[in-house]
Amino acid sequence: MTVAPTQHPPPPPTADAVLKLLSDVIDPELGSNIVELGMVAGTDVAPDGAVTVTVALTTMGCPLRAQIQRDVRARVGSLPGVSSVDISWTELSSEGKAKAMSVARRNVAEKAPDTEIPTTAKVLLIASGKGGVGKSSISVNLAMALATRGHTVGLLDADIWGYSVPRMLDLTGRLEGAETERKILPQTRAVGDGVLKVVSMGLLVDDEQTALMWRGLILNRAVRHFLEDVLWGPMDFLVVDMPPGTGDVQMGIAKLLPRAEMIIVTTPPRSVQNVAARAANMGRKNYLRIAGVIENMTAYAAPDGTRHVLFGEGGGEALAAEIGAPLLGKVPIDPVVSLASDAGEPFVLGEGPAAEAVGGIAERLVSELVPAGELAGCSAHLAGTPVRLAGRPR
Ligand code: ADP
């Protein structure tokens, strides 16, 4: 008879391991990591794995505190052996503030970001475990919904060989080069008070066959180019339509965008939940924050108001509970979605249950942004010299 080995919980991490992960947490205003800025005043790991991190803020009232809190929890909580994460807050001394400011200034001046993505842009990776769940439809319409609310939104079609963004937006032109540098310009269009900037493989190659030939050769590098060689300029949001699944290309994108947050799109059947959970795990392995789950193709709401459950129910809630992330919204089945997509007119610009649902999700994401005016209480402004965070000229 074989005896099953006793399962031991993983041992608690060392304080150094915790500190190493904290150096992935960026102060969103100063654009540098909180360890380098001297904002980590202490890390304590109890024998049962309970971690307490003391964070010294530039000012206690800084509205970015919530974001730092979420990031610290997400990163440290992902370490094996951590049973809980507690954050205690304190304030930097005036010397500490001066030091943080000089580190931030030096970094802005010296360290060009690895990508052209401004450090202040909220980067949303729209991912799914498998194709056909509506990930591209959600990406395009969410980007459009954010732009119609007055934001500058980048839309990166990283689904290199299955690109569908140009068709959904009826974009037929080609990406152009910038005049001064060897860089590419996104296709830009005004949307209400906002702006949408689009980059897709479909705007570089002439047909899908050519795109397929590139497969394997440059897939990973293509996305890298889109992040490094596209002059994105200022952006409030960057929405990335990820390739479906959890392979090397997806991991590569997650590594290139360490500050990104993931949104997992899934459908109601619970059978899809496991594949979707894999996408969340991939994000967690790369220490990305999971911003939430969107359930697409929820029950069909007929014009007479009756609900028809076509593909089962509960998948979105179940996935959200399993991965410990909020359910951001449920987008019902709406015939308008595919009609609008074929016509190159995003459905969110019209009316109907799907447009309402995606609009609601956009509102929720906007409400998490800290308005620029509220930053007045934070360090960069206290010191009298606002730091340009994106590190790039406008
Ligand atoms: P993915 O990017 O996950 O492969 P797509 O966005 O291309 O998925 O969507 C797959 C198909 O399902 C498309 O034909 C699209 O129009 C349709 N679709 C997506 N979401 C909905 C919805 N909520 N209601 C009706 N049709 C939808």
Tab-separated table of C-alpha atoms and ligand atoms in Angstrom:
chain	number	residue	atom	x	y	z
A	1	MET	CA	0.000	0.000	0.000
A	2	THR	CA	1.377	3.402	-0.855
A	3	VAL	CA	0.974	6.202	1.604
A	4	ALA	CA	0.232	9.658	0.150
A	5	PRO	CA	2.942	12.135	1.144
A	6	THR	CA	1.781	14.716	3.707
A	7	GLN	CA	1.086	18.076	2.070
A	8	HIS	CA	3.042	20.861	3.728
A	9	PRO	CA	2.046	24.462	3.025
A	10	PRO	CA	4.884	26.386	1.356
A	11	PRO	CA	7.192	28.122	3.853
A	12	PRO	CA	6.734	31.892	4.306
A	13	PRO	CA	8.835	34.004	1.893
A	14	THR	CA	11.842	35.989	3.064
A	15	ALA	CA	11.574	39.743	3.595
A	16	ASP	CA	13.989	40.112	0.662
A	17	ALA	CA	11.661	38.190	-1.649
A	18	VAL	CA	8.823	40.518	-0.599
A	19	LEU	CA	10.993	43.572	-1.228
A	20	LYS	CA	11.960	42.275	-4.656
A	21	LEU	CA	8.281	42.040	-5.643
A	22	LEU	CA	7.565	45.479	-4.231
A	23	SER	CA	10.048	46.894	-6.686
A	24	ASP	CA	7.450	46.059	-9.362
A	25	VAL	CA	4.982	48.468	-7.745
A	26	ILE	CA	5.143	51.831	-9.440
A	27	ASP	CA	4.041	55.072	-7.820
A	28	PRO	CA	1.637	56.100	-10.593
A	29	GLU	CA	2.381	59.776	-10.178
A	30	LEU	CA	6.149	59.637	-9.969
A	31	GLY	CA	6.542	56.807	-12.479
A	32	SER	CA	9.271	55.013	-10.454
A	33	ASN	CA	9.059	51.972	-8.217
A	34	ILE	CA	8.217	52.467	-4.553
A	35	VAL	CA	11.363	50.698	-3.297
A	36	GLU	CA	13.643	52.947	-5.319
A	37	LEU	CA	11.663	55.991	-4.191
A	38	GLY	CA	12.323	55.040	-0.550
A	39	MET	CA	8.606	54.576	0.129
A	40	VAL	CA	8.873	51.067	1.608
A	41	ALA	CA	9.493	51.815	5.279
A	42	GLY	CA	9.378	48.183	6.400
A	43	THR	CA	8.446	44.600	5.515
A	44	ASP	CA	7.603	42.070	8.168
A	45	VAL	CA	6.911	38.387	7.529
A	46	ALA	CA	5.363	36.391	10.394
A	47	PRO	CA	6.053	32.632	10.698
A	48	ASP	CA	2.475	31.906	9.504
A	49	GLY	CA	3.080	33.846	6.283
A	50	ALA	CA	1.229	37.026	7.322
A	51	VAL	CA	3.049	39.920	5.637
A	52	THR	CA	2.910	43.527	6.844
A	53	VAL	CA	4.275	46.186	4.518
A	54	THR	CA	4.731	49.739	5.759
A	55	VAL	CA	4.425	52.246	2.950
A	56	ALA	CA	5.499	55.851	3.455
A	57	LEU	CA	3.457	58.119	1.219
A	58	THR	CA	4.504	61.477	-0.084
A	59	THR	CA	1.318	62.851	1.519
A	60	MET	CA	-1.297	60.911	3.424
A	61	GLY	CA	-4.110	62.455	1.387
A	62	CYS	CA	-2.671	61.390	-1.959
A	63	PRO	CA	-5.548	59.930	-3.984
A	64	LEU	CA	-3.215	57.400	-5.591
A	65	ARG	CA	-3.008	55.528	-2.300
A	66	ALA	CA	-5.816	53.156	-3.353
A	67	GLN	CA	-3.911	52.118	-6.461
A	68	ILE	CA	-0.650	51.559	-4.565
A	69	GLN	CA	-2.617	49.522	-2.024
A	70	ARG	CA	-4.166	47.320	-4.717
A	71	ASP	CA	-0.827	46.768	-6.432
A	72	VAL	CA	1.034	45.935	-3.207
A	73	ARG	CA	-1.666	43.444	-2.236
A	74	ALA	CA	-1.774	41.837	-5.682
A	75	ARG	CA	2.003	41.470	-6.019
A	76	VAL	CA	2.804	40.326	-2.510
A	77	GLY	CA	-0.318	38.145	-2.323
A	78	SER	CA	0.886	36.209	-5.376
A	79	LEU	CA	4.012	34.944	-3.536
A	80	PRO	CA	3.793	31.316	-2.417
A	81	GLY	CA	3.639	31.036	1.362
A	82	VAL	CA	1.925	34.407	1.922
A	83	SER	CA	-1.233	33.924	4.022
A	84	SER	CA	-2.305	37.581	4.266
A	85	VAL	CA	-1.095	41.049	3.290
A	86	ASP	CA	-1.532	43.986	5.618
A	87	ILE	CA	-0.464	47.513	4.718
A	88	SER	CA	0.269	50.187	7.266
A	89	TRP	CA	0.636	53.750	6.073
A	90	THR	CA	2.971	56.459	7.179
A	91	GLU	CA	4.312	59.677	5.655
A	92	LEU	CA	7.771	60.370	4.257
A	93	SER	CA	9.906	62.847	6.169
A	94	SER	CA	10.756	66.050	4.317
A	95	GLU	CA	14.195	64.590	3.545
A	96	GLY	CA	12.521	61.426	2.308
A	97	LYS	CA	10.270	63.504	0.041
A	98	ALA	CA	13.213	65.421	-1.375
A	99	LYS	CA	15.020	62.152	-2.069
A	100	ALA	CA	11.960	60.600	-3.729
A	101	MET	CA	11.592	63.687	-5.899
A	102	SER	CA	15.189	63.610	-7.033
A	103	VAL	CA	14.985	59.876	-7.848
A	104	ALA	CA	11.811	60.517	-9.846
A	105	ARG	CA	13.358	63.444	-11.726
A	106	ARG	CA	16.518	61.504	-12.485
A	107	ASN	CA	14.517	58.550	-13.784
A	108	VAL	CA	12.338	60.713	-15.971
A	109	ALA	CA	15.387	62.429	-17.391
A	110	GLU	CA	17.690	59.430	-17.782
A	111	LYS	CA	15.691	56.279	-18.150
A	112	ALA	CA	13.762	56.285	-21.372
A	113	PRO	CA	10.864	53.879	-20.896
A	114	ASP	CA	11.340	50.514	-22.589
A	115	THR	CA	8.088	51.006	-24.403
A	116	GLU	CA	6.423	54.048	-25.906
A	117	ILE	CA	3.485	53.576	-23.546
A	118	PRO	CA	3.200	56.506	-21.099
A	119	THR	CA	3.640	55.332	-17.500
A	120	THR	CA	0.407	57.080	-16.537
A	121	ALA	CA	-1.764	55.231	-19.088
A	122	LYS	CA	-4.035	52.563	-17.622
A	123	VAL	CA	-3.203	49.485	-19.675
A	124	LEU	CA	-5.987	46.888	-19.968
A	125	LEU	CA	-5.169	43.492	-21.466
A	126	ILE	CA	-8.412	41.950	-22.724
A	127	ALA	CA	-7.764	38.225	-22.572
A	128	SER	CA	-9.669	34.971	-22.950
A	129	GLY	CA	-8.932	31.288	-22.553
A	130	LYS	CA	-10.144	30.507	-26.066
A	131	GLY	CA	-11.327	32.205	-29.253
A	132	GLY	CA	-14.900	33.070	-30.149
A	133	VAL	CA	-16.016	34.383	-26.753
A	134	GLY	CA	-16.271	37.980	-28.028
A	135	LYS	CA	-12.906	39.264	-26.801
A	136	SER	CA	-12.312	41.431	-29.893
A	137	SER	CA	-15.871	42.765	-29.929
A	138	ILE	CA	-15.493	43.748	-26.257
A	139	SER	CA	-12.021	45.290	-26.812
A	140	VAL	CA	-13.116	47.485	-29.708
A	141	ASN	CA	-16.341	48.605	-28.079
A	142	LEU	CA	-14.816	49.194	-24.662
A	143	ALA	CA	-12.084	51.340	-26.247
A	144	MET	CA	-14.745	53.254	-28.162
A	145	ALA	CA	-16.912	53.674	-25.031
A	146	LEU	CA	-13.921	55.095	-23.117
A	147	ALA	CA	-13.113	57.488	-25.974
A	148	THR	CA	-16.709	58.738	-26.232
A	149	ARG	CA	-16.397	59.648	-22.550
A	150	GLY	CA	-13.691	62.145	-23.468
A	151	HIS	CA	-10.569	59.991	-22.993
A	152	THR	CA	-7.593	59.430	-25.232
A	153	VAL	CA	-7.569	55.703	-25.835
A	154	GLY	CA	-5.054	53.477	-27.610
A	155	LEU	CA	-6.331	50.225	-29.098
A	156	LEU	CA	-3.639	47.668	-29.822
A	157	ASP	CA	-4.744	44.641	-31.792
A	158	ALA	CA	-2.248	42.104	-30.457
A	159	ASP	CA	-4.226	39.240	-31.951
A	160	ILE	CA	-1.596	39.243	-34.674
A	161	TRP	CA	-2.790	36.418	-36.870
A	162	GLY	CA	-6.480	36.628	-36.040
A	163	TYR	CA	-6.766	40.385	-36.247
A	164	SER	CA	-10.290	41.742	-36.627
A	165	VAL	CA	-10.062	45.273	-35.268
A	166	PRO	CA	-9.673	47.080	-38.648
A	167	ARG	CA	-12.789	45.374	-40.002
A	168	MET	CA	-14.803	46.153	-36.877
A	169	LEU	CA	-13.887	49.836	-37.185
A	170	ASP	CA	-13.989	49.951	-40.981
A	171	LEU	CA	-10.348	51.069	-41.141
A	172	THR	CA	-8.845	50.545	-44.551
A	173	GLY	CA	-5.823	52.870	-44.635
A	174	ARG	CA	-2.249	51.890	-43.751
A	175	LEU	CA	-0.132	52.887	-40.780
A	176	GLU	CA	2.212	55.731	-41.648
A	177	GLY	CA	5.727	56.534	-40.534
A	178	ALA	CA	6.530	59.573	-38.400
A	179	GLU	CA	8.451	62.290	-40.237
A	180	THR	CA	11.271	62.796	-37.777
A	181	GLU	CA	12.039	59.391	-36.289
A	182	ARG	CA	11.922	55.875	-37.648
A	183	LYS	CA	8.652	55.278	-35.877
A	184	ILE	CA	5.107	54.357	-36.823
A	185	LEU	CA	2.052	56.510	-36.129
A	186	PRO	CA	-1.196	54.911	-34.963
A	187	GLN	CA	-4.339	55.551	-36.998
A	188	THR	CA	-6.037	58.282	-35.030
A	189	ARG	CA	-9.639	59.416	-35.097
A	190	ALA	CA	-11.634	61.825	-32.987
A	191	VAL	CA	-14.553	60.202	-31.179
A	192	GLY	CA	-16.851	62.740	-29.504
A	193	ASP	CA	-14.645	64.600	-27.022
A	194	GLY	CA	-12.090	61.801	-27.016
A	195	VAL	CA	-9.561	60.224	-29.346
A	196	LEU	CA	-9.036	56.638	-30.504
A	197	LYS	CA	-5.573	55.535	-31.715
A	198	VAL	CA	-5.457	52.152	-33.418
A	199	VAL	CA	-2.586	49.827	-34.308
A	200	SER	CA	-3.141	46.428	-35.913
A	201	MET	CA	-1.258	44.001	-38.093
A	202	GLY	CA	-4.226	44.377	-40.447
A	203	LEU	CA	-3.122	47.982	-41.053
A	204	LEU	CA	0.344	46.833	-42.154
A	205	VAL	CA	-0.246	43.842	-44.420
A	206	ASP	CA	-2.429	43.724	-47.489
A	207	ASP	CA	-4.376	40.565	-46.788
A	208	GLU	CA	-4.807	37.913	-44.139
A	209	GLN	CA	-2.719	35.442	-46.160
A	210	THR	CA	0.339	37.685	-45.874
A	211	ALA	CA	-0.257	37.945	-42.155
A	212	LEU	CA	-0.350	34.169	-41.885
A	213	MET	CA	3.000	33.864	-43.662
A	214	TRP	CA	4.538	35.982	-40.919
A	215	ARG	CA	3.384	33.486	-38.360
A	216	GLY	CA	6.135	31.925	-36.315
A	217	LEU	CA	8.718	34.269	-37.774
A	218	ILE	CA	7.992	37.447	-35.988
A	219	LEU	CA	4.892	37.106	-33.874
A	220	ASN	CA	6.561	37.998	-30.640
A	221	ARG	CA	8.649	40.685	-32.263
A	222	ALA	CA	5.643	42.191	-34.019
A	223	VAL	CA	3.962	42.993	-30.707
A	224	ARG	CA	7.247	44.316	-29.371
A	225	HIS	CA	7.468	46.691	-32.330
A	226	PHE	CA	3.931	47.847	-31.669
A	227	LEU	CA	4.937	48.772	-28.128
A	228	GLU	CA	8.401	50.165	-28.801
A	229	ASP	CA	8.232	51.697	-32.252
A	230	VAL	CA	4.757	53.180	-32.392
A	231	LEU	CA	4.575	56.828	-31.346
A	232	TRP	CA	1.493	56.386	-29.173
A	233	GLY	CA	1.767	59.835	-27.577
A	234	PRO	CA	-0.330	60.739	-24.530
A	235	MET	CA	-2.985	58.211	-23.561
A	236	ASP	CA	-5.397	57.739	-20.667
A	237	PHE	CA	-6.056	54.090	-21.539
A	238	LEU	CA	-4.428	51.468	-23.720
A	239	VAL	CA	-6.789	48.602	-24.518
A	240	VAL	CA	-4.958	45.519	-25.808
A	241	ASP	CA	-6.919	42.866	-27.692
A	242	MET	CA	-4.818	39.853	-26.671
A	243	PRO	CA	-4.467	36.688	-28.742
A	244	PRO	CA	-6.723	33.961	-27.270
A	245	GLY	CA	-5.092	31.411	-24.973
A	246	THR	CA	-2.028	31.440	-22.778
A	247	GLY	CA	1.025	30.747	-24.949
A	248	ASP	CA	4.425	32.394	-25.382
A	249	VAL	CA	3.111	35.434	-27.230
A	250	GLN	CA	0.685	36.205	-24.408
A	251	MET	CA	3.430	35.780	-21.795
A	252	GLY	CA	5.695	38.037	-23.851
A	253	ILE	CA	3.090	40.811	-23.892
A	254	ALA	CA	2.516	40.487	-20.148
A	255	LYS	CA	6.259	40.843	-19.545
A	256	LEU	CA	6.536	43.890	-21.796
A	257	LEU	CA	3.707	45.619	-19.933
A	258	PRO	CA	4.367	44.905	-16.253
A	259	ARG	CA	1.958	47.603	-15.081
A	260	ALA	CA	-0.941	46.277	-17.133
A	261	GLU	CA	-4.153	44.962	-15.653
A	262	MET	CA	-5.974	42.001	-17.117
A	263	ILE	CA	-9.661	41.685	-17.940
A	264	ILE	CA	-10.809	38.144	-18.661
A	265	VAL	CA	-13.698	37.668	-21.089
A	266	THR	CA	-15.667	34.484	-20.647
A	267	THR	CA	-19.072	33.083	-21.637
A	268	PRO	CA	-21.833	31.732	-19.354
A	269	PRO	CA	-21.260	27.942	-19.610
A	270	ARG	CA	-19.351	26.744	-16.594
A	271	SER	CA	-17.437	24.344	-18.832
A	272	VAL	CA	-15.505	27.323	-20.248
A	273	GLN	CA	-14.459	28.408	-16.790
A	274	ASN	CA	-11.316	26.286	-16.558
A	275	VAL	CA	-9.826	27.592	-19.783
A	276	ALA	CA	-10.636	31.143	-18.743
A	277	ALA	CA	-9.052	30.580	-15.324
A	278	ARG	CA	-5.844	29.587	-17.126
A	279	ALA	CA	-5.671	33.065	-18.672
A	280	ALA	CA	-5.948	34.574	-15.191
A	281	ASN	CA	-3.200	32.271	-13.930
A	282	MET	CA	-0.929	33.335	-16.753
A	283	GLY	CA	-1.456	36.951	-15.670
A	284	ARG	CA	-0.815	36.136	-12.030
A	285	LYS	CA	2.425	34.339	-12.899
A	286	ASN	CA	3.561	37.613	-14.409
A	287	TYR	CA	2.328	39.498	-11.342
A	288	LEU	CA	-0.343	41.364	-13.305
A	289	ARG	CA	-3.365	42.683	-11.455
A	290	ILE	CA	-6.604	41.058	-12.601
A	291	ALA	CA	-8.977	44.009	-12.938
A	292	GLY	CA	-11.976	41.739	-13.370
A	293	VAL	CA	-14.118	39.404	-15.435
A	294	ILE	CA	-16.608	40.240	-18.184
A	295	GLU	CA	-19.244	37.653	-18.994
A	296	ASN	CA	-20.218	37.943	-22.651
A	297	MET	CA	-23.177	36.335	-24.440
A	298	THR	CA	-25.271	36.315	-21.289
A	299	ALA	CA	-28.987	35.600	-21.755
A	300	TYR	CA	-30.707	37.115	-24.774
A	301	ALA	CA	-33.113	39.913	-23.897
A	302	ALA	CA	-35.900	39.921	-26.487
A	303	PRO	CA	-37.441	43.256	-27.505
A	304	ASP	CA	-40.577	42.297	-25.533
A	305	GLY	CA	-38.452	42.120	-22.384
A	306	THR	CA	-38.394	38.317	-21.991
A	307	ARG	CA	-35.034	36.713	-21.139
A	308	HIS	CA	-33.803	33.637	-22.966
A	309	VAL	CA	-30.921	31.737	-21.414
A	310	LEU	CA	-29.216	30.216	-24.446
A	311	PHE	CA	-25.801	29.140	-23.189
A	312	GLY	CA	-26.397	28.466	-19.501
A	313	GLU	CA	-25.752	30.831	-16.635
A	314	GLY	CA	-23.324	31.664	-13.868
A	315	GLY	CA	-19.941	31.274	-15.643
A	316	GLY	CA	-18.911	34.894	-15.074
A	317	GLU	CA	-19.769	34.855	-11.352
A	318	ALA	CA	-18.124	31.470	-10.868
A	319	LEU	CA	-14.901	32.557	-12.581
A	320	ALA	CA	-14.801	35.846	-10.680
A	321	ALA	CA	-15.212	33.981	-7.382
A	322	GLU	CA	-12.597	31.392	-8.341
A	323	ILE	CA	-9.908	33.903	-9.236
A	324	GLY	CA	-10.859	36.459	-6.573
A	325	ALA	CA	-11.571	39.323	-8.984
A	326	PRO	CA	-14.718	41.415	-9.465
A	327	LEU	CA	-17.312	40.679	-12.142
A	328	LEU	CA	-17.154	43.949	-14.110
A	329	GLY	CA	-20.321	43.302	-16.074
A	330	LYS	CA	-22.416	40.972	-18.211
A	331	VAL	CA	-22.941	41.680	-21.898
A	332	PRO	CA	-26.104	40.034	-23.244
A	333	ILE	CA	-26.477	38.379	-26.609
A	334	ASP	CA	-27.631	41.116	-28.930
A	335	PRO	CA	-28.035	40.681	-32.693
A	336	VAL	CA	-26.736	44.242	-33.073
A	337	VAL	CA	-23.222	43.059	-32.099
A	338	SER	CA	-22.445	41.065	-35.214
A	339	LEU	CA	-24.434	43.346	-37.528
A	340	ALA	CA	-22.499	46.379	-36.263
A	341	SER	CA	-19.219	44.521	-36.488
A	342	ASP	CA	-19.835	43.581	-40.138
A	343	ALA	CA	-20.805	47.175	-40.902
A	344	GLY	CA	-17.634	48.514	-39.263
A	345	GLU	CA	-19.728	50.546	-36.786
A	346	PRO	CA	-19.050	49.722	-33.101
A	347	PHE	CA	-22.325	48.718	-31.450
A	348	VAL	CA	-21.578	50.796	-28.389
A	349	LEU	CA	-22.250	53.949	-30.443
A	350	GLY	CA	-25.854	52.820	-30.860
A	351	GLU	CA	-28.467	51.598	-28.407
A	352	GLY	CA	-29.540	48.256	-26.983
A	353	PRO	CA	-28.685	45.918	-24.121
A	354	ALA	CA	-25.095	45.160	-25.253
A	355	ALA	CA	-24.274	48.862	-25.724
A	356	GLU	CA	-25.678	49.627	-22.274
A	357	ALA	CA	-23.664	46.867	-20.642
A	358	VAL	CA	-20.342	47.864	-22.231
A	359	GLY	CA	-21.049	51.530	-21.446
A	360	GLY	CA	-21.543	50.552	-17.801
A	361	ILE	CA	-18.213	48.699	-17.716
A	362	ALA	CA	-16.458	51.731	-19.241
A	363	GLU	CA	-17.976	53.990	-16.553
A	364	ARG	CA	-16.708	51.674	-13.873
A	365	LEU	CA	-13.166	51.718	-15.295
A	366	VAL	CA	-13.248	55.520	-15.625
A	367	SER	CA	-14.328	55.856	-11.996
A	368	GLU	CA	-11.087	54.106	-10.951
A	369	LEU	CA	-8.977	56.758	-12.691
A	370	VAL	CA	-7.668	59.554	-10.528
A	371	PRO	CA	-8.560	62.905	-12.137
A	372	ALA	CA	-5.428	64.954	-12.887
A	373	GLY	CA	-6.712	67.860	-10.767
A	374	GLU	CA	-6.762	65.715	-7.633
A	375	LEU	CA	-3.055	65.057	-7.940
A	376	ALA	CA	-2.461	68.587	-6.684
A	377	GLY	CA	-2.057	67.186	-3.155
A	378	CYS	CA	0.713	64.791	-4.172
A	379	SER	CA	4.452	65.110	-3.964
A	380	ALA	CA	5.459	66.226	-7.444
A	381	HIS	CA	3.258	69.261	-7.101
A	382	LEU	CA	4.248	69.959	-3.508
A	383	ALA	CA	7.824	70.253	-4.593
A	384	GLY	CA	6.803	72.945	-7.015
A	385	THR	CA	8.043	71.218	-10.135
A	386	PRO	CA	5.499	68.998	-11.815
A	387	VAL	CA	7.276	65.932	-13.173
A	388	ARG	CA	6.407	64.923	-16.709
A	389	LEU	CA	5.534	61.327	-16.184
A	390	ALA	CA	5.292	59.933	-19.627
A	391	GLY	CA	8.903	60.938	-20.141
A	392	ARG	CA	8.069	61.792	-23.733
A	393	PRO	CA	7.386	65.084	-25.391
A	394	ARG	CA	3.763	65.612	-26.368
B	1	ADP	P1	-13.059	36.566	-30.149
B	1	ADP	O1	-12.295	37.835	-30.295
B	1	ADP	O2	-13.145	36.084	-28.722
B	1	ADP	O3	-12.609	35.468	-31.073
B	1	ADP	P2	-15.250	37.941	-31.503
B	1	ADP	O4	-15.303	39.268	-30.836
B	1	ADP	O5	-14.621	37.858	-32.852
B	1	ADP	O6	-14.593	36.845	-30.528
B	1	ADP	O7	-16.742	37.381	-31.530
B	1	ADP	C1	-17.080	36.132	-32.117
B	1	ADP	C2	-18.441	36.236	-32.800
B	1	ADP	O8	-19.473	36.398	-31.810
B	1	ADP	C3	-18.565	37.445	-33.723
B	1	ADP	O9	-19.326	37.073	-34.845
B	1	ADP	C4	-19.307	38.478	-32.895
B	1	ADP	O10	-20.051	39.378	-33.700
B	1	ADP	C5	-20.229	37.593	-32.058
B	1	ADP	N1	-20.552	38.180	-30.747
B	1	ADP	C6	-19.667	38.550	-29.774
B	1	ADP	N2	-20.318	39.033	-28.691
B	1	ADP	C7	-21.653	38.965	-28.962
B	1	ADP	C8	-22.843	39.326	-28.250
B	1	ADP	N3	-22.789	39.833	-27.020
B	1	ADP	N4	-24.031	39.141	-28.867
B	1	ADP	C9	-24.090	38.637	-30.122
B	1	ADP	N5	-23.023	38.275	-30.840
B	1	ADP	C10	-21.795	38.425	-30.288
